[in-house]
PDB file of C-alpha atoms in Angstrom:
ATOM      1  CA  GLU A   1    -181.712  11.968 175.712  1.00 89.00           C
ATOM      2  CA  VAL A   2    -181.552  10.167 172.375  1.00 94.00           C
ATOM      3  CA  ALA A   3    -177.802  10.746 172.165  1.00 95.00           C
ATOM      4  CA  LEU A   4    -177.360   9.467 175.708  1.00 96.00           C
ATOM      5  CA  CYS A   5    -179.413   6.342 174.929  1.00 97.00           C
ATOM      6  CA  ASN A   6    -177.300   5.697 171.819  1.00 97.00           C
ATOM      7  CA  GLU A   7    -174.103   6.122 173.805  1.00 97.00           C
ATOM      8  CA  VAL A   8    -175.319   3.715 176.484  1.00 98.00           C
ATOM      9  CA  ARG A   9    -176.405   1.231 173.800  1.00 98.00           C
ATOM     10  CA  ASN A  10    -172.984   1.412 172.135  1.00 98.00           C
ATOM     11  CA  THR A  11    -171.241   0.950 175.469  1.00 98.00           C
ATOM     12  CA  LEU A  12    -173.397  -2.075 176.262  1.00 98.00           C
ATOM     13  CA  ASN A  13    -172.712  -3.582 172.826  1.00 98.00           C
ATOM     14  CA  ARG A  14    -168.946  -3.146 173.269  1.00 98.00           C
ATOM     15  CA  THR A  15    -169.193  -4.692 176.731  1.00 98.00           C
ATOM     16  CA  LYS A  16    -171.189  -7.626 175.325  1.00 98.00           C
ATOM     17  CA  GLU A  17    -168.583  -8.226 172.612  1.00 98.00           C
ATOM     18  CA  SER A  18    -165.811  -8.058 175.195  1.00 98.00           C
ATOM     19  CA  ILE A  19    -167.623 -10.573 177.407  1.00 98.00           C
ATOM     20  CA  GLU A  20    -168.144 -12.946 174.479  1.00 98.00           C
ATOM     21  CA  TYR A  21    -164.446 -12.730 173.566  1.00 98.00           C
ATOM     22  CA  GLN A  22    -163.367 -13.366 177.162  1.00 99.00           C
ATOM     23  CA  LEU A  23    -165.780 -16.291 177.436  1.00 98.00           C
ATOM     24  CA  SER A  24    -164.321 -17.813 174.284  1.00 98.00           C
ATOM     25  CA  GLU A  25    -160.786 -17.393 175.622  1.00 98.00           C
ATOM     26  CA  LEU A  26    -161.754 -18.929 178.967  1.00 98.00           C
ATOM     27  CA  LYS A  27    -163.347 -21.952 177.276  1.00 98.00           C
ATOM     28  CA  THR A  28    -160.173 -22.470 175.256  1.00 98.00           C
ATOM     29  CA  ALA A  29    -158.023 -22.219 178.379  1.00 98.00           C
ATOM     30  CA  LYS A  30    -160.306 -24.635 180.235  1.00 97.00           C
ATOM     31  CA  SER A  31    -160.041 -27.252 177.492  1.00 96.00           C
ATOM     32  CA  ARG A  32    -156.229 -26.909 177.425  1.00 96.00           C
ATOM     33  CA  LEU A  33    -156.070 -27.316 181.213  1.00 96.00           C
ATOM     34  CA  GLU A  34    -158.352 -30.357 181.158  1.00 95.00           C
ATOM     35  CA  PHE A  35    -156.206 -31.952 178.446  1.00 94.00           C
ATOM     36  CA  ASP A  36    -153.070 -31.181 180.464  1.00 96.00           C
ATOM     37  CA  LEU A  37    -154.633 -32.662 183.595  1.00 94.00           C
ATOM     38  CA  THR A  38    -155.499 -35.852 181.711  1.00 93.00           C
ATOM     39  CA  ASP A  39    -151.876 -36.137 180.558  1.00 94.00           C
ATOM     40  CA  LYS A  40    -150.608 -35.600 184.094  1.00 95.00           C
ATOM     41  CA  VAL A  41    -152.962 -38.214 185.533  1.00 94.00           C
ATOM     42  CA  ASP A  42    -151.796 -40.738 182.934  1.00 94.00           C
ATOM     43  CA  ALA A  43    -148.143 -39.934 183.676  1.00 95.00           C
ATOM     44  CA  TYR A  44    -148.743 -40.244 187.426  1.00 95.00           C
ATOM     45  CA  GLN A  45    -150.397 -43.638 187.008  1.00 94.00           C
ATOM     46  CA  THR A  46    -147.518 -44.862 184.842  1.00 93.00           C
ATOM     47  CA  ASP A  47    -144.931 -43.573 187.318  1.00 94.00           C
ATOM     48  CA  SER A  48    -146.792 -45.120 190.247  1.00 93.00           C
ATOM     49  CA  PHE A  49    -146.852 -48.480 188.504  1.00 89.00           C
ATOM     50  CA  CYS A  50    -143.183 -48.295 187.539  1.00 87.00           C
ATOM     51  CA  THR A  51    -142.029 -47.386 191.049  1.00 88.00           C
ATOM     52  CA  SER A  52    -143.754 -50.480 192.411  1.00 87.00           C
ATOM     53  CA  LEU A  53    -141.721 -52.779 190.154  1.00 84.00           C
ATOM     54  CA  THR A  54    -138.673 -54.638 191.430  1.00 82.00           C
ATOM     55  CA  ASN A  55    -136.188 -56.949 189.732  1.00 75.00           C
ATOM     56  CA  ASP A  56    -138.275 -59.888 190.924  1.00 77.00           C
ATOM     57  CA  SER A  57    -141.586 -58.559 189.587  1.00 78.00           C
ATOM     58  CA  PRO A  58    -143.310 -61.172 187.422  1.00 73.00           C
ATOM     59  CA  LEU A  59    -144.237 -58.524 184.854  1.00 72.00           C
ATOM     60  CA  ILE A  60    -140.609 -57.847 183.946  1.00 74.00           C
ATOM     61  CA  LEU A  61    -139.522 -60.056 181.071  1.00 65.00           C
ATOM     62  CA  MET A  62    -135.775 -60.404 180.800  1.00 70.00           C
ATOM     63  CA  LYS A  63    -134.321 -60.702 177.317  1.00 73.00           C
ATOM     64  CA  PRO A  64    -132.599 -64.001 176.467  1.00 77.00           C
ATOM     65  CA  GLY A  65    -128.975 -63.804 177.496  1.00 72.00           C
ATOM     66  CA  ALA A  66    -129.550 -60.959 179.941  1.00 68.00           C
ATOM     67  CA  THR A  67    -127.661 -61.295 183.182  1.00 67.00           C
ATOM     68  CA  ARG A  68    -129.214 -60.714 186.569  1.00 65.00           C
ATOM     69  CA  PHE A  69    -126.889 -59.392 189.198  1.00 65.00           C
ATOM     70  CA  PRO A  70    -127.555 -60.475 192.787  1.00 66.00           C
ATOM     71  CA  MET A  71    -128.375 -57.607 195.097  1.00 61.00           C
TER      72      MET A  71
END
């Protein structure tokens, strides 16, 4: 019985270490995904703003000497 208890204890300890390692890996993956999502949201907002611009948008500043071509 003592040997069986020791074997079970060792198995549980290995399982605990495996769980802790997996938890650490999952936390790392979660932080990478959240960072990636933040980058994608920023890129989407920039793209959305840029697609709404036209040649007549007041936010576009033409350089001196630049030529506008009629559409």
